Coordinates of C-alpha atoms and ligand atoms in Angstrom, one line a residue:
M85 CA 6.7 6.1 -24.9
A86 CA 3.2 5.9 -25.1
G87 CA 1.9 9.4 -23.9
R88 CA 0.0 9.9 -20.4
I89 CA -3.8 9.1 -20.6
P90 CA -5.4 12.8 -20.0
Q91 CA -7.2 13.2 -16.4
H92 CA -10.6 14.6 -18.3
F93 CA -10.6 11.0 -20.6
I94 CA -10.4 9.1 -17.3
D95 CA -13.6 11.5 -15.5
E96 CA -15.8 10.8 -18.9
L97 CA -14.5 7.3 -18.8
I98 CA -15.5 6.6 -15.5
A99 CA -18.6 8.9 -15.6
R100 CA -19.8 6.2 -19.0
T101 CA -18.9 3.2 -17.1
D102 CA -21.5 1.3 -15.1
I103 CA -19.8 -0.9 -12.2
V104 CA -22.6 -3.5 -12.0
E105 CA -22.3 -3.9 -15.7
V106 CA -18.2 -4.6 -15.6
I107 CA -18.2 -6.5 -12.1
G108 CA -21.4 -8.3 -13.1
S109 CA -19.7 -9.5 -16.3
R110 CA -17.2 -11.3 -14.0
V111 CA -19.0 -12.2 -11.0
P112 CA -22.8 -13.0 -10.2
L113 CA -24.5 -10.2 -8.6
K114 CA -27.5 -10.1 -6.6
R115 CA -30.0 -7.1 -6.4
A116 CA -30.1 -6.0 -2.7
G117 CA -31.8 -2.8 -2.2
R118 CA -30.0 0.2 -3.9
E119 CA -27.0 -1.8 -4.0
F120 CA -25.8 -5.3 -5.2
K121 CA -24.0 -8.3 -3.2
A122 CA -22.1 -11.4 -4.2
C123 CA -19.6 -14.0 -2.6
C124 CA -16.4 -11.9 -2.8
P125 CA -13.9 -12.9 -5.4
F126 CA -11.2 -11.9 -3.3
H127 CA -11.6 -14.1 -0.5
D128 CA -13.4 -17.6 0.2
E129 CA -16.7 -17.1 1.6
K130 CA -20.2 -18.7 1.9
T131 CA -22.2 -16.1 2.8
P132 CA -22.1 -12.5 0.7
S133 CA -20.3 -9.8 2.1
F134 CA -19.1 -8.1 -1.3
W135 CA -21.1 -4.9 -2.1
V136 CA -21.4 -3.1 -5.5
S137 CA -22.6 0.6 -4.6
P138 CA -24.0 2.0 -8.5
D139 CA -24.6 5.4 -6.7
K140 CA -21.0 5.3 -5.5
Q141 CA -19.5 3.5 -8.4
F142 CA -17.7 1.6 -5.6
Y143 CA -17.2 -1.9 -4.7
H144 CA -16.4 -3.2 -1.0
C145 CA -15.7 -6.3 0.4
F146 CA -17.0 -6.7 4.4
G147 CA -14.8 -9.7 4.9
C148 CA -11.7 -9.2 3.3
G149 CA -11.6 -5.2 3.0
A150 CA -10.9 -5.0 -0.8
H151 CA -12.4 -1.8 -2.1
G152 CA -12.1 0.6 -5.1
T153 CA -13.8 1.8 -8.5
A154 CA -14.8 0.0 -11.7
L155 CA -10.8 0.3 -13.0
G156 CA -9.7 -0.9 -9.6
F157 CA -11.7 -4.0 -9.7
L158 CA -10.5 -4.5 -13.3
M159 CA -6.9 -4.1 -12.1
E160 CA -7.2 -6.2 -9.1
Y161 CA -9.9 -9.2 -10.8
D162 CA -8.2 -9.5 -14.1
H163 CA -4.5 -8.4 -13.1
A164 CA -4.5 -6.0 -15.4
S165 CA -2.2 -2.9 -15.4
F166 CA -3.9 0.6 -14.9
V167 CA -3.6 1.2 -19.0
E168 CA -4.9 -2.1 -19.6
A169 CA -7.9 -1.5 -17.2
V170 CA -8.4 2.0 -19.1
E171 CA -8.4 0.1 -22.4
D172 CA -11.0 -2.5 -21.5
L173 CA -13.3 0.3 -20.3
A174 CA -12.9 2.4 -22.7
A175 CA -13.6 -0.9 -25.4
R176 CA -16.7 -1.3 -23.6
A177 CA -18.4 2.4 -24.0
G178 CA -17.0 2.5 -27.6
L179 CA -14.1 5.0 -26.9
E180 CA -10.8 5.7 -28.2
V181 CA -8.1 6.3 -25.3
P182 CA -6.2 9.4 -26.2
R183 CA -2.7 10.4 -25.4
E184 CA -1.5 13.6 -24.4
G185 CA 1.5 14.4 -26.5
G186 CA -0.4 14.5 -29.8
A187 CA 0.7 11.1 -31.5
A188 CA -1.6 8.0 -31.0
A189 CA 0.2 6.0 -28.4
P190 CA 1.7 2.7 -29.8
Q191 CA 0.4 -0.7 -28.9
Q192 CA 2.7 -2.0 -26.1
P193 CA 1.2 -4.9 -24.9
H194 CA 2.2 -6.9 -22.3
D195 CA 2.1 -10.3 -23.9
E196 CA 5.7 -9.8 -25.4
L197 CA 7.2 -9.1 -22.0
Y198 CA 5.5 -12.0 -20.5
V199 CA 7.1 -14.6 -23.6
A200 CA 10.6 -12.9 -23.0
L201 CA 10.3 -13.1 -19.1
E202 CA 9.4 -17.0 -19.8
R203 CA 12.0 -17.6 -22.4
A204 CA 14.9 -16.2 -19.9
A205 CA 13.4 -18.4 -17.2
L206 CA 13.4 -21.1 -19.7
F207 CA 17.2 -20.1 -20.7
F208 CA 18.7 -20.2 -16.8
R209 CA 17.3 -23.2 -16.3
Q210 CA 18.9 -24.7 -19.7
S211 CA 22.1 -23.3 -18.0
L212 CA 22.0 -24.2 -14.9
S213 CA 22.5 -27.8 -16.2
G214 CA 25.3 -26.9 -17.9
E215 CA 27.1 -25.4 -14.6
A216 CA 28.4 -27.6 -12.1
R217 CA 29.4 -24.7 -10.1
A218 CA 26.1 -23.5 -9.6
R219 CA 24.5 -26.7 -9.4
D220 CA 26.9 -27.7 -6.5
Y221 CA 26.0 -24.8 -5.1
L222 CA 22.4 -25.3 -5.0
A223 CA 23.1 -28.8 -3.6
K224 CA 25.7 -27.4 -0.8
R225 CA 22.9 -25.3 0.3
G226 CA 20.4 -28.4 0.8
L227 CA 18.2 -27.8 -2.5
T228 CA 16.6 -31.3 -4.1
A229 CA 16.2 -31.5 -7.6
E230 CA 12.6 -31.5 -6.9
I231 CA 12.2 -28.4 -5.6
I232 CA 14.7 -26.6 -7.8
Q233 CA 12.4 -27.4 -10.3
R234 CA 9.3 -26.4 -8.3
F235 CA 10.7 -23.2 -8.4
G236 CA 12.1 -22.8 -11.6
I237 CA 15.7 -22.2 -10.0
G238 CA 18.0 -21.3 -13.0
Y239 CA 21.7 -19.7 -13.6
A240 CA 22.4 -16.7 -15.7
P241 CA 25.9 -17.6 -17.4
A242 CA 28.9 -15.4 -16.4
R243 CA 28.9 -13.3 -19.5
W244 CA 28.1 -9.9 -20.6
D245 CA 26.0 -11.0 -23.5
A246 CA 24.3 -14.7 -22.9
L247 CA 21.0 -13.7 -22.9
L248 CA 21.0 -10.7 -25.2
D249 CA 23.0 -13.4 -27.9
R250 CA 20.0 -15.6 -27.6
Y251 CA 17.2 -13.5 -27.5
G252 CA 17.9 -9.7 -28.6
G253 CA 18.7 -10.3 -32.4
T254 CA 16.7 -7.3 -33.7
D255 CA 16.6 -4.1 -32.0
D256 CA 13.1 -4.6 -31.6
E257 CA 13.9 -7.9 -29.5
R258 CA 16.4 -6.0 -27.5
Q259 CA 13.7 -3.4 -26.5
V260 CA 11.6 -5.8 -25.1
L261 CA 14.7 -7.3 -23.3
L262 CA 14.9 -3.7 -21.7
R263 CA 11.4 -3.1 -21.0
A264 CA 11.5 -6.5 -19.0
G265 CA 14.4 -5.5 -16.9
L266 CA 16.8 -8.2 -18.6
V267 CA 19.6 -6.0 -19.8
I268 CA 20.7 -2.8 -19.4
E269 CA 21.3 0.0 -21.8
R270 CA 24.8 1.2 -22.0
Q271 CA 25.8 4.5 -20.8
P272 CA 27.6 7.0 -23.8
D273 CA 31.0 7.5 -21.9
T274 CA 31.4 3.5 -22.1
A275 CA 30.0 3.3 -25.7
R276 CA 33.1 4.5 -27.3
T277 CA 35.2 1.5 -25.6
Q278 CA 32.5 -1.0 -26.0
G279 CA 30.3 0.2 -28.5
P280 CA 26.8 1.4 -28.4
G281 CA 24.2 -1.3 -27.2
F282 CA 23.1 -3.3 -24.1
Y283 CA 24.6 -5.8 -21.7
D284 CA 22.9 -8.5 -19.7
R285 CA 21.7 -7.4 -16.1
F286 CA 22.5 -10.8 -14.7
R287 CA 25.5 -12.6 -14.9
D288 CA 27.2 -15.6 -12.7
R289 CA 24.2 -15.5 -10.4
V290 CA 21.6 -18.3 -9.1
M291 CA 18.4 -17.0 -10.8
F292 CA 14.8 -17.5 -8.7
P293 CA 12.0 -16.3 -11.1
I294 CA 9.3 -14.3 -9.4
R295 CA 5.8 -15.2 -10.5
D296 CA 2.6 -13.2 -10.4
T297 CA -0.6 -15.2 -8.6
R298 CA -1.6 -17.0 -12.2
G299 CA 2.5 -18.3 -12.2
R300 CA 3.4 -16.2 -14.9
T301 CA 7.2 -15.0 -14.2
I302 CA 7.3 -11.0 -13.9
G303 CA 11.1 -10.5 -12.5
F304 CA 13.5 -12.3 -11.2
G305 CA 16.0 -12.4 -8.3
G306 CA 19.9 -13.6 -8.6
R307 CA 22.1 -14.3 -5.7
V308 CA 26.0 -14.5 -5.8
M309 CA 27.5 -17.9 -5.5
D310 CA 30.2 -16.5 -3.6
G311 CA 31.2 -13.2 -1.5
S312 CA 30.8 -10.7 -4.0
E313 CA 28.2 -7.7 -3.8
P314 CA 25.4 -7.3 -4.1
K315 CA 24.6 -10.5 -3.0
Y316 CA 21.1 -10.5 -4.0
L317 CA 19.9 -8.5 -7.6
N318 CA 16.5 -8.0 -8.4
S319 CA 14.6 -7.1 -11.4
P320 CA 14.2 -3.0 -11.7
E321 CA 10.7 -1.9 -11.5
T322 CA 9.1 -2.9 -14.7
E323 CA 5.5 -2.4 -16.3
L324 CA 4.9 -6.0 -14.9
F325 CA 7.3 -6.1 -11.6
H326 CA 6.5 -3.6 -8.8
K327 CA 8.5 -5.2 -6.2
G328 CA 6.3 -3.2 -3.2
R329 CA 3.7 -5.2 -3.9
E330 CA 5.1 -8.7 -4.9
L331 CA 5.7 -11.2 -2.6
Y332 CA 8.6 -14.4 -3.5
G333 CA 6.8 -17.5 -3.4
L334 CA 3.4 -16.7 -3.2
F335 CA 2.2 -18.3 -6.2
E336 CA 3.8 -21.5 -4.7
A337 CA 2.4 -21.2 -1.6
R338 CA -1.1 -21.2 -3.4
Q339 CA -0.7 -24.2 -5.4
A340 CA 0.6 -26.0 -2.4
T341 CA -2.5 -25.5 -0.3
R342 CA -6.0 -24.8 -1.8
S343 CA -7.3 -22.9 0.9
L344 CA -4.3 -21.0 2.9
Q345 CA -5.0 -20.0 5.9
R346 CA -2.0 -18.6 7.1
L347 CA 1.3 -17.0 5.6
M348 CA 4.6 -16.6 7.0
V349 CA 6.7 -13.5 5.7
V350 CA 10.5 -14.2 5.7
E351 CA 13.4 -12.1 4.5
G352 CA 15.1 -14.2 1.6
Y353 CA 14.7 -16.6 -1.6
M354 CA 16.8 -19.2 0.2
D355 CA 14.5 -19.0 3.1
V356 CA 11.7 -19.4 1.1
V357 CA 12.6 -22.5 -0.7
S358 CA 14.2 -24.2 2.1
L359 CA 11.0 -23.8 4.1
H360 CA 8.7 -25.5 1.5
Q361 CA 11.0 -27.8 0.9
A362 CA 10.8 -29.0 4.4
G363 CA 7.0 -28.9 4.0
V364 CA 6.2 -25.3 5.3
T365 CA 4.8 -24.4 2.4
Y366 CA 3.1 -21.0 3.7
A367 CA 6.2 -19.3 3.4
V368 CA 6.8 -16.1 1.4
A369 CA 9.3 -13.0 0.7
T370 CA 9.3 -9.6 -0.2
L371 CA 11.7 -8.2 -2.6
G372 CA 14.5 -6.5 -1.1
T373 CA 11.9 -4.0 0.6
A374 CA 10.3 -3.7 3.7
T375 CA 6.8 -5.3 4.3
T376 CA 4.9 -2.3 2.9
P377 CA 1.0 -1.9 3.2
D378 CA 0.2 -3.1 -0.1
H379 CA 1.8 -6.0 1.0
L380 CA -0.5 -7.0 3.6
Q381 CA -3.6 -5.9 2.0
R382 CA -2.6 -8.5 -0.5
I383 CA -1.8 -11.1 2.4
F384 CA -5.5 -10.1 4.1
R385 CA -6.9 -11.0 1.2
L386 CA -6.0 -14.5 0.9
V387 CA -5.6 -15.4 5.0
G388 CA -6.4 -14.3 8.2
E389 CA -3.4 -14.8 9.6
V390 CA 0.7 -13.7 8.9
V391 CA 3.5 -14.4 10.9
F392 CA 6.6 -12.3 10.4
C393 CA 9.9 -14.4 10.8
F394 CA 12.7 -12.6 11.2
D395 CA 16.3 -13.6 12.2
G396 CA 17.3 -12.5 16.1
D397 CA 20.1 -10.3 15.4
R398 CA 20.1 -6.2 15.4
A399 CA 19.1 -6.2 11.5
G400 CA 16.2 -8.4 12.1
R401 CA 14.7 -6.9 14.7
A402 CA 14.7 -3.6 12.9
A403 CA 13.2 -5.3 10.4
A404 CA 10.5 -6.7 12.2
W405 CA 9.7 -3.1 13.8
R406 CA 9.5 -1.5 10.2
A407 CA 6.9 -4.3 9.6
L408 CA 5.0 -3.5 12.5
E409 CA 4.8 0.4 11.9
N410 CA 3.5 -0.7 8.7
A411 CA 1.0 -3.5 9.3
V412 CA -0.7 -1.2 12.2
G413 CA -3.0 0.6 9.4
E414 CA -4.0 -3.1 8.3
V415 CA -4.8 -5.0 11.7
K416 CA -8.3 -5.3 12.8
Q417 CA -10.3 -7.7 14.3
G418 CA -10.4 -11.1 12.6
R419 CA -6.6 -10.6 11.1
Q420 CA -3.8 -11.9 13.0
V421 CA -0.3 -10.6 13.0
R422 CA 2.5 -12.1 14.6
F423 CA 6.2 -11.6 15.3
L424 CA 8.7 -15.0 15.6
F425 CA 12.2 -14.3 16.3
L426 CA 14.7 -17.0 16.0
P427 CA 17.6 -17.3 18.5
E428 CA 20.6 -15.2 16.8
G429 CA 22.9 -16.9 14.6
H430 CA 20.0 -18.3 12.9
D431 CA 17.7 -17.8 10.0
P432 CA 15.0 -19.8 8.7
D433 CA 16.6 -21.2 5.9
T434 CA 19.7 -22.8 8.1
L435 CA 17.2 -23.8 10.9
V436 CA 14.5 -25.4 9.4
Q437 CA 17.1 -28.1 7.9
E438 CA 18.7 -28.5 10.9
E439 CA 15.7 -28.9 13.1
G440 CA 13.1 -29.8 10.3
A441 CA 9.4 -28.6 9.9
A442 CA 7.8 -30.0 13.0
A443 CA 10.2 -28.2 15.5
F444 CA 10.6 -25.3 13.1
E445 CA 6.3 -24.8 13.4
A446 CA 6.2 -25.7 16.9
R447 CA 8.0 -22.2 17.7
L448 CA 5.3 -21.1 15.9
A449 CA 3.5 -20.9 19.2
T450 CA 6.0 -18.7 21.0
A451 CA 5.3 -15.7 18.2
L452 CA 4.4 -12.7 19.6
P453 CA 0.9 -11.2 18.8
L454 CA 1.5 -7.4 17.1
S455 CA -0.2 -6.0 20.5
D456 CA 2.2 -7.7 22.8
Y457 CA 5.6 -6.7 20.8
L458 CA 4.3 -3.3 20.3
I459 CA 4.0 -3.0 23.9
R460 CA 7.1 -4.4 25.2
E461 CA 9.0 -2.8 22.3
L462 CA 8.1 0.6 23.6
S463 CA 8.3 -0.4 27.3
G464 CA 11.6 -1.6 26.7
R465 CA 12.4 2.2 25.6
T466 CA 11.0 4.1 28.4
D467 CA 11.2 3.2 32.6
V468 CA 7.5 2.5 33.2
G469 CA 8.5 2.5 36.6
S470 CA 8.1 6.1 36.7
V471 CA 5.3 8.7 35.7
D472 CA 7.5 10.1 33.3
G473 CA 8.3 7.0 31.4
R474 CA 4.7 6.2 30.9
A475 CA 3.7 9.6 29.9
R476 CA 6.5 9.1 27.5
L477 CA 4.9 5.4 26.6
V478 CA 2.1 6.8 25.5
E479 CA 3.6 9.6 23.7
L480 CA 5.3 6.6 21.8
A481 CA 2.2 4.6 21.3
R482 CA -0.1 7.1 20.0
P483 CA 1.2 7.6 16.3
L484 CA 0.9 3.9 16.2
V485 CA -2.5 3.2 18.0
N486 CA -3.7 6.0 16.3
R487 CA -3.3 4.5 12.8
I488 CA -5.1 1.3 14.1
P489 CA -8.2 1.3 12.1
S490 CA -10.8 1.8 15.2
D491 CA -12.5 -1.3 15.9
V492 CA -12.5 -4.1 18.8
Y493 CA -8.8 -4.6 18.1
R494 CA -8.0 -1.4 18.9
E495 CA -9.5 -1.2 21.9
L496 CA -8.1 -4.4 23.3
L497 CA -5.0 -2.7 22.6
V498 CA -5.7 0.2 24.6
T499 CA -7.1 -2.1 27.3
Q500 CA -3.9 -3.8 27.5
L501 CA -1.7 -1.0 27.3
A502 CA -3.7 0.9 30.2
E503 CA -2.5 -2.3 32.6
V504 CA 1.1 -1.4 31.5
I505 CA 0.6 2.6 31.9
R506 CA -1.8 1.3 35.2
M507 CA -4.8 3.9 33.7
P508 CA -7.7 3.3 33.4
A509 CA -8.6 2.3 29.6
G510 CA -11.3 5.0 29.1
R511 CA -8.9 7.8 29.9
L512 CA -5.8 6.5 28.1
A513 CA -8.1 5.9 25.2
E514 CA -8.6 9.9 25.9
L515 CA -5.4 10.8 26.0
L516 CA -4.5 8.8 22.8
A517 CA -7.0 10.4 20.8
S518 CA -6.6 13.9 22.2
G519 CA -3.7 14.0 19.5
G520 CA -6.7 14.3 16.9
P521 CA -7.6 11.1 14.5
S522 CA -5.1 10.6 11.5
P523 CA -6.9 11.1 8.2
G524 CA -5.8 7.8 7.6
P525 CA -2.9 5.1 7.3
A526 CA 0.4 6.2 6.7
R527 CA 1.4 4.5 3.4
T528 CA 4.9 5.4 3.2
E529 CA 8.1 6.7 5.5
S530 CA 7.3 10.1 4.5
Q531 CA 4.2 9.8 5.7
S532 CA 5.2 9.3 9.4
A533 CA 6.4 12.7 9.8
R534 CA 2.6 13.7 8.8
V535 CA 1.3 11.2 11.5
Q536 CA 3.5 12.6 14.0
R537 CA 2.1 16.0 13.2
V538 CA -1.4 14.5 13.7
A539 CA -0.7 13.1 16.8
A540 CA 0.2 16.6 18.5
P541 CA -2.2 17.5 20.8
A542 CA -3.2 20.8 19.7
F543 CA -7.0 20.6 19.1
A544 CA -7.9 18.4 21.9
G545 CA -11.1 16.8 21.5
R546 CA -12.6 18.4 18.1
G547 CA -10.4 17.2 15.7
N548 CA -12.6 15.6 13.5
L549 CA -14.4 18.2 11.6
V550 CA -11.8 18.2 8.6
R551 CA -11.9 14.4 8.4
Q552 CA -15.9 14.6 8.6
A553 CA -15.7 17.5 5.7
I554 CA -13.6 15.0 3.3
S555 CA -15.6 12.1 4.1
L556 CA -19.1 13.6 3.0
L557 CA -17.1 15.1 0.3
V558 CA -16.2 11.5 -0.9
H559 CA -19.5 10.0 -0.4
F560 CA -21.4 13.0 -1.9
P561 CA -18.6 15.1 -4.5
T562 CA -21.7 16.6 -6.0
A563 CA -22.2 18.2 -2.8
G564 CA -18.9 20.0 -3.3
A565 CA -19.9 22.2 -6.6
G566 CA -21.7 24.4 -4.9
I567 CA -19.7 25.4 -1.7
P568 CA -17.9 28.3 -1.4
L569 CA -13.8 28.5 -0.4
S570 CA -13.0 30.7 2.0
E571 CA -9.5 32.0 2.2
V572 CA -9.6 32.0 5.9
L573 CA -10.1 28.3 5.9
E574 CA -6.6 27.9 3.8
R575 CA -5.0 29.5 6.9
V576 CA -6.5 26.9 9.8
D577 CA -3.4 25.1 10.8
R578 CA -4.9 21.2 11.2
P579 CA -3.9 18.4 9.8
G580 CA -5.6 17.3 6.5
I581 CA -6.6 21.3 5.9
P582 CA -5.0 21.4 2.6
L583 CA -6.2 17.9 1.3
L584 CA -10.1 19.7 2.3
V585 CA -9.3 22.7 0.4
E586 CA -7.5 20.8 -2.9
L587 CA -10.5 18.6 -3.1
L588 CA -13.2 21.9 -2.4
A589 CA -11.5 23.4 -5.6
Q590 CA -11.1 21.0 -7.6
L591 CA -15.0 20.0 -7.1
R592 CA -15.9 23.5 -8.0
E593 CA -13.7 23.9 -10.9
D594 CA -14.9 20.4 -12.3
P595 CA -17.3 18.5 -11.0
V596 CA -17.5 14.5 -10.6
P597 CA -20.7 12.6 -10.6
N598 CA -19.7 10.1 -8.5
T599 CA -17.4 8.7 -5.6
G600 CA -15.7 6.5 -7.9
A601 CA -14.9 9.1 -10.0
L602 CA -13.6 11.1 -7.5
L603 CA -11.3 8.5 -6.5
E604 CA -9.8 7.9 -10.0
R605 CA -9.0 12.1 -10.0
W606 CA -6.5 10.9 -6.9
R607 CA -4.8 7.4 -7.9
S608 CA -1.7 8.5 -8.6
R609 CA -1.5 10.4 -5.2
P610 CA -0.6 9.3 -1.7
E611 CA -3.9 10.6 -0.6
Y612 CA -5.7 7.7 -2.5
A613 CA -5.6 5.5 0.1
P614 CA -7.1 7.0 3.1
L615 CA -9.7 8.7 0.5
A616 CA -10.7 5.3 -0.6
K617 CA -10.8 4.0 3.1
L618 CA -13.7 6.9 3.9
A619 CA -15.6 5.6 0.8
V620 CA -15.6 2.5 2.6
G621 CA -16.6 4.1 5.8
E622 CA -20.4 4.4 6.9
C623 CA -21.9 7.6 5.8
L624 CA -24.9 8.4 8.1
V625 CA -25.9 11.5 5.9
P626 CA -29.0 10.5 3.7
D627 CA -28.6 12.3 0.6
E628 CA -26.9 15.3 -1.2
A629 CA -28.6 18.3 0.0
A630 CA -27.9 17.0 3.8
A631 CA -24.2 16.4 3.0
A632 CA -23.9 20.2 1.4
A633 CA -25.5 21.3 4.8
E634 CA -23.0 19.5 7.0
I635 CA -20.2 20.3 5.2
C636 CA -21.2 24.3 5.0
S637 CA -21.7 23.7 9.1
A638 CA -18.0 22.2 9.6
L639 CA -16.2 24.9 7.3
E640 CA -18.0 27.7 9.4
R641 CA -16.8 25.8 12.3
L642 CA -13.6 25.8 11.3
V643 CA -13.3 28.9 10.2
A644 CA -14.7 30.2 13.6
E645 CA -12.3 28.4 15.8
H646 CA -9.8 29.4 13.5
A647 CA -10.7 33.2 13.4
L648 CA -11.1 33.2 17.6
A649 CA -7.5 31.8 18.2
R650 CA -6.1 34.4 15.6
L651 CA -8.2 37.2 17.0
E652 CA -6.9 36.4 20.5
V653 CA -3.3 36.8 19.4
L654 CA -3.9 39.9 17.8
E655 CA -6.0 41.5 20.5
E656 CA -3.1 40.5 22.8
K657 CA -0.6 42.3 20.6
A658 CA -2.5 45.2 20.3
R659 CA -2.5 45.5 24.0
T660 CA 1.5 45.7 24.0
E661 CA 2.5 47.3 20.6
P662 CA 0.5 48.6 17.4
L663 CA -0.2 46.7 14.7
T664 CA 0.8 46.8 11.4
A665 CA -1.5 47.9 8.5
E666 CA -1.6 43.9 7.6
E667 CA -2.6 43.0 10.8
K668 CA -5.2 45.4 11.3
A669 CA -6.9 44.6 8.1
E670 CA -6.6 40.7 9.1
L671 CA -8.4 41.7 12.7
Q672 CA -11.1 43.8 11.1
G673 CA -11.7 40.8 9.1
L674 CA -11.7 38.1 12.1
L675 CA -14.5 40.6 13.5
R676 CA -16.6 40.4 10.9
T677 CA -16.2 36.4 10.5
K678 CA -16.8 36.2 14.1
A679 CA -20.2 38.3 14.0
Q680 CA -21.3 35.8 11.3
A681 CA -20.0 32.7 13.5
D682 CA -22.1 34.2 16.3
R683 CA -25.3 34.1 14.5
P684 CA -27.8 32.2 16.8
T685 CA -28.1 29.5 14.2
L686 CA -24.4 28.5 14.4
A687 CA -24.2 28.9 17.7
K688 CA -23.3 25.2 18.9
Ligands
ZN129 ZN1 -13.6 -10.1 0.2

């Protein structure tokens, strides 16, 4: 295994890199004031809305929302992995990439993985022509030879070593097959009976190659032809294949239509293939996962409209709601998200074959906009006829609404919701906001707990200080170097405080020169996306000094408010019982803090 690339090297690399040069070598940039602009390479446009900031070492498209650092750009634009992007930048800067754990990293180019996967795809296609059972199965499912060819569908023979025999002759070759996710290494306990080694992952399955946007095979989905389990088997996560990002059929959809307007997300491979065959060539599917925010971001880079299409049964409705929860962080004006529910007992595959593309597409007119679906679903869970029920509806809506980036879209949704609750929209907006804004879009299920916490109406009306301070640090990381950290701040009980404290500590101990460098430190953490979103946001503070002053003032206010609250608690307690020595010490400290906060300069 290659060792990890040390963080200090990434820091140095970003410090030595000029994002304008990196992007400029691929996209023609024009100077515009202190920044540079271009027509966005990630979406179709005629007037430039893609901006590159040399100060921040950060790019951002106002059209499609694409944003990131120089490394992020290479990953997105060149479809490079993180390591490849680092190696590319290092080569430009004349640096050698060091690895943690001593020995220099062995070169593991992805080329041999692509070759192995392409060979496997060919092997599966060839195997299909030799297997009447599989051909019959596909014919019975209504697929034509033309569509089977267009999607490169094949068959994995019912043997433990078909692929291994063909392409795994040497140790090196077997290692490549393993890294490509095509074979599985035997566990030691079975080694005694079967001998050490590997076996084919996919056996006796119809094989659907999964392609990246350039059309290269990066993984497979295999489907059984009988009732055995699991019905679908996907490639594991590999260097090339990340199922939380990939969409089956996206390459084929882009091949079919030069400038796509809309994508439809369905649940299975067969749905995608059937829809394409019928002429609905904008269908794609997630790969055995719920639709993730990553998926949505990819989709909205290409098109302005997405329709989720689900079966009308309970599983379908549950999947639709999960998709909604993951989509709310990505909706905004100019992006359309709708939900199409099929009649119970139907899936897109059978339905489009039954009624044809025209009738199927006519159903799109009945698809529910995200806002309607959200309100309908939540109203169904409460009794909107009663005051209690309407209050409960506000509570249910709050975590979702607060994750919608605030713009016209959110306002419209709040207006719509206000009608259902029979309350003035302005008052409802206040109520929804009183939980304090979420520090960023929830990215994983584990964060929904955090969103819930954020939504608790603990600090009505003044929940912004933490976010402001974090945002200023993201825009002016150098300002963080001189800001003292108080212990009281760590005890402040507000969403985002742990992140703020960690940022401050990090920037003091180990300063970074710009936004891009700061973000690279957080790349592998869940906080990366919310931080990058803050970098995209407007910053009204002109320079580092002003930012430092603003941050200090925000921290002082946070500490003062916390001190005040604690002070009340301790003084209250002191009236009825004696304080412990510890509490007394805290009280004294708090009184000092309060005295400082009461200085006239800070009175606000
Ligand atoms: Zn764009």
